[in-house]
PDB file of C-alpha atoms in Angstrom:
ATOM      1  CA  UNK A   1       0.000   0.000   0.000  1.00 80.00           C
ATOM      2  CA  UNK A   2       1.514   3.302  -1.136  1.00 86.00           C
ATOM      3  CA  UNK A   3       0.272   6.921   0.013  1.00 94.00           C
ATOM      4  CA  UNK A   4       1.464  10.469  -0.500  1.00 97.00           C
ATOM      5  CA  UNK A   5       1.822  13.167   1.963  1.00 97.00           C
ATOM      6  CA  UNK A   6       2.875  16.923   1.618  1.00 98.00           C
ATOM      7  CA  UNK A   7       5.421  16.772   5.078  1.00 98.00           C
ATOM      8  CA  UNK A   8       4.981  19.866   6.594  1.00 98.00           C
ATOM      9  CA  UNK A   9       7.242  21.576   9.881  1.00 97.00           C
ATOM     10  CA  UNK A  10       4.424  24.295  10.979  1.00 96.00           C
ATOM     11  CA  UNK A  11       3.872  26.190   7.526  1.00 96.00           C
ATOM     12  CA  UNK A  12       7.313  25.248   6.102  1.00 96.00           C
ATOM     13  CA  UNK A  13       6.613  21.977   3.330  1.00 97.00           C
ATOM     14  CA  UNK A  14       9.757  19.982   3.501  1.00 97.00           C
ATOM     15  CA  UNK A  15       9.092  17.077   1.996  1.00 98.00           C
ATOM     16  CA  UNK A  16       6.656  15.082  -0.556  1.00 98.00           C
ATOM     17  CA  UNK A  17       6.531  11.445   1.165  1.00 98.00           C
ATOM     18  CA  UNK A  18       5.491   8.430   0.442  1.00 97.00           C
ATOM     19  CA  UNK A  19       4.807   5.994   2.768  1.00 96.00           C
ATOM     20  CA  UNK A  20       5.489   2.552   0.862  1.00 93.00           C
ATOM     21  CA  UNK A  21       4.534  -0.774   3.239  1.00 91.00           C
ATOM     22  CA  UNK A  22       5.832   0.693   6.605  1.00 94.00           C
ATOM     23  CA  UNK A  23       8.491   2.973   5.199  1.00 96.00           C
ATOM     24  CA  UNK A  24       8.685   6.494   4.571  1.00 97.00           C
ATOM     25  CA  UNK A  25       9.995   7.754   1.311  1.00 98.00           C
ATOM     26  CA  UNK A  26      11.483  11.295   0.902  1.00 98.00           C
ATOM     27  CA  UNK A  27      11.363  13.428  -2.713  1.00 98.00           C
ATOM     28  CA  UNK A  28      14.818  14.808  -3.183  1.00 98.00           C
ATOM     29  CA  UNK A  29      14.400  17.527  -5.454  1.00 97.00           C
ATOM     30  CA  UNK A  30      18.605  17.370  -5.705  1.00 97.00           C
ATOM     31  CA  UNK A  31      18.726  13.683  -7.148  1.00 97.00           C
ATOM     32  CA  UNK A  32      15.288  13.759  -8.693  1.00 98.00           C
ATOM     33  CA  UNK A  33      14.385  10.489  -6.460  1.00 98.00           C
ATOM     34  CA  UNK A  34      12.698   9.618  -3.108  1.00 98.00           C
ATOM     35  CA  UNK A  35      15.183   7.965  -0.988  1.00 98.00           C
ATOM     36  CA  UNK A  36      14.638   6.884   2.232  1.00 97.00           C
ATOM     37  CA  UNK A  37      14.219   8.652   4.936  1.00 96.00           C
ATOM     38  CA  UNK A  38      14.751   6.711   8.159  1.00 96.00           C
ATOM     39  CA  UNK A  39      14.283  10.218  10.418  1.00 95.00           C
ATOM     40  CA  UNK A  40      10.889  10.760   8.427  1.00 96.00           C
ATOM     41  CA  UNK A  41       9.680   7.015   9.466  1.00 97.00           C
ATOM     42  CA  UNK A  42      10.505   7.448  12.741  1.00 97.00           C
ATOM     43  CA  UNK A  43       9.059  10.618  13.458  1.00 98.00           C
ATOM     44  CA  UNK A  44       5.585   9.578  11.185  1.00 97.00           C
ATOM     45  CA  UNK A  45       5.272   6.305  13.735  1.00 97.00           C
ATOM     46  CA  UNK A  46       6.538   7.636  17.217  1.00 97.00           C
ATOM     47  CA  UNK A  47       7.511  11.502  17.541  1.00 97.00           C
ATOM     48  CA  UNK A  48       4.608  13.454  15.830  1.00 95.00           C
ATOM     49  CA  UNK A  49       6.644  16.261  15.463  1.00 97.00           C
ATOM     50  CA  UNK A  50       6.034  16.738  11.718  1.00 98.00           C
ATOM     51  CA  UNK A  51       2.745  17.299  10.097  1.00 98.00           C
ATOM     52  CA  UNK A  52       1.232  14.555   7.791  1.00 97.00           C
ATOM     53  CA  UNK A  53      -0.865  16.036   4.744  1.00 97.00           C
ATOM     54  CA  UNK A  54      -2.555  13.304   2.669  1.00 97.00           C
ATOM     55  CA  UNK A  55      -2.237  14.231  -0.787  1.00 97.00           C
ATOM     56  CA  UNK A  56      -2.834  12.720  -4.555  1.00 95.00           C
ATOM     57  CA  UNK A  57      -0.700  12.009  -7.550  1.00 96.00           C
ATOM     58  CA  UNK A  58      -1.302  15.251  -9.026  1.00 96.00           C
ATOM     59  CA  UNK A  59      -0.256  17.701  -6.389  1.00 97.00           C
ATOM     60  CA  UNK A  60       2.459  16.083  -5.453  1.00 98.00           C
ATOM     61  CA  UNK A  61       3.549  16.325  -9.143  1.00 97.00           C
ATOM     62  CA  UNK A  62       3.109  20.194  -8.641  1.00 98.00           C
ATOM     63  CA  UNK A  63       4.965  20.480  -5.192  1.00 98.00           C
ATOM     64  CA  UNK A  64       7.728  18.816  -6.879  1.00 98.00           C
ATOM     65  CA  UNK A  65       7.537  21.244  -9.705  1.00 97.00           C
ATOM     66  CA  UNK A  66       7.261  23.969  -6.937  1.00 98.00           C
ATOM     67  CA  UNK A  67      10.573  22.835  -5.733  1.00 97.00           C
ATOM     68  CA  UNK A  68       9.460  21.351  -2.246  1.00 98.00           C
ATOM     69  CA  UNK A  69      12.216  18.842  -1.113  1.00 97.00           C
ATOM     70  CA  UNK A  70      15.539  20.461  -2.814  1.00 97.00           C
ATOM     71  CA  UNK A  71      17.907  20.520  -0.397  1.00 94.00           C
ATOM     72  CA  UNK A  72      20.977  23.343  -0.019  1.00 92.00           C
ATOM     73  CA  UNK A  73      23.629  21.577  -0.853  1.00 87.00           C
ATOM     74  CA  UNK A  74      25.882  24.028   0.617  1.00 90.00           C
ATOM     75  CA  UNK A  75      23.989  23.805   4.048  1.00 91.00           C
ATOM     76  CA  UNK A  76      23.559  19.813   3.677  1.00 91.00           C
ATOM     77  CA  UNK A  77      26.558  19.106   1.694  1.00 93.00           C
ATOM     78  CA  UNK A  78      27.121  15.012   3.735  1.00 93.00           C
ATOM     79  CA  UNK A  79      23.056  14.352   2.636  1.00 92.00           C
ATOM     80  CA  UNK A  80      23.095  15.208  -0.524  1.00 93.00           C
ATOM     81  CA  UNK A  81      25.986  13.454  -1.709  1.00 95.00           C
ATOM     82  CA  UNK A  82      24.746  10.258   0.216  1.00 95.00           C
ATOM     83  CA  UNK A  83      21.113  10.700  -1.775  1.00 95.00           C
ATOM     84  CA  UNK A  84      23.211  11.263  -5.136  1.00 95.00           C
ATOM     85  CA  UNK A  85      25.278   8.130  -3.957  1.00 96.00           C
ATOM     86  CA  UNK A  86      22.471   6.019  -3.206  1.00 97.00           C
ATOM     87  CA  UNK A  87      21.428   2.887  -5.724  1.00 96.00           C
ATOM     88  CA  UNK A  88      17.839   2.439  -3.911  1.00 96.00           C
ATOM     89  CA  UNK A  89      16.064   5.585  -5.024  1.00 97.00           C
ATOM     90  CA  UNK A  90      13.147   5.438  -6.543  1.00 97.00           C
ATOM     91  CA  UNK A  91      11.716   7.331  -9.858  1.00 97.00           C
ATOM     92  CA  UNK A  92       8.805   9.554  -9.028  1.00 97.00           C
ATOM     93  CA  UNK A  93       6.983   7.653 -11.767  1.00 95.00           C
ATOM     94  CA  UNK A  94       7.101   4.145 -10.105  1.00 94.00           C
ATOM     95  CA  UNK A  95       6.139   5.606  -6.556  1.00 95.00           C
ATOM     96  CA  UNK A  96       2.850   7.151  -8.513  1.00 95.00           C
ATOM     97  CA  UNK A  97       2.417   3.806 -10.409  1.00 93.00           C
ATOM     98  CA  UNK A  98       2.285   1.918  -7.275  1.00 88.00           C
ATOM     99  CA  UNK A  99      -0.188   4.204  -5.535  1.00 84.00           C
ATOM    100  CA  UNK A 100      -2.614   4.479  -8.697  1.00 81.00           C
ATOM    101  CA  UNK A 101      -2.461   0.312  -8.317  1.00 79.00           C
ATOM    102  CA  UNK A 102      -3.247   0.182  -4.995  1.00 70.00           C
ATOM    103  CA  UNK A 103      -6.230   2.419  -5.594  1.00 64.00           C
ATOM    104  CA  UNK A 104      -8.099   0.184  -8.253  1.00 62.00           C
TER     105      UNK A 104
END
């Protein structure tokens, strides 16, 4: 079971998620990928901190048009390289696939 959320710190959107099976996914606007995101999962089953939006295919095309989950290299320099580094991200396209299956 796939969904999306728009990951939100008060007003601040930080990430388009997906939560595939019991892990959460992170859009990296930097790689063009979700990756994922070990601090999102843990804070979407136990700490709450962030907020959870549930959102469809189509806006979270436009958030990630918007720009929502590029990441300053400069200011992240260690994360980014690991997300450009890592084999296990996933195209945008096969994250939407998935959900649009689960939903027939």
């Amino acid at each position: 079971m796939t969904r999306l959320f728009l990951v939100k710190d008060g007003e601040k959107e930080l990430w388009v998620a997906a939560l595939v099976d019991e892990d959460v996914w992170t859009y990296v606007g930097n790689t063009g990928k979700f990756h994922y995101n070990e601090g999102a999962r843990h804070d979407y089953y136990f700490l709450n901190e962030l907020r959870y939006v549930d959102i469809g295919i189509a806006e979270a095309k436009r958030l990630i048009r918007a720009g929502v989950g590029t990441v300053d290299g400069g200011e992240l320099p260690g994360a980014v390289q690991r997300w450009r580094e890592d084999p296990q991200g996933m195209d945008p396209e096969v994250v939407f696939a998935s959900m649009a299956a689960d939903l027939r």
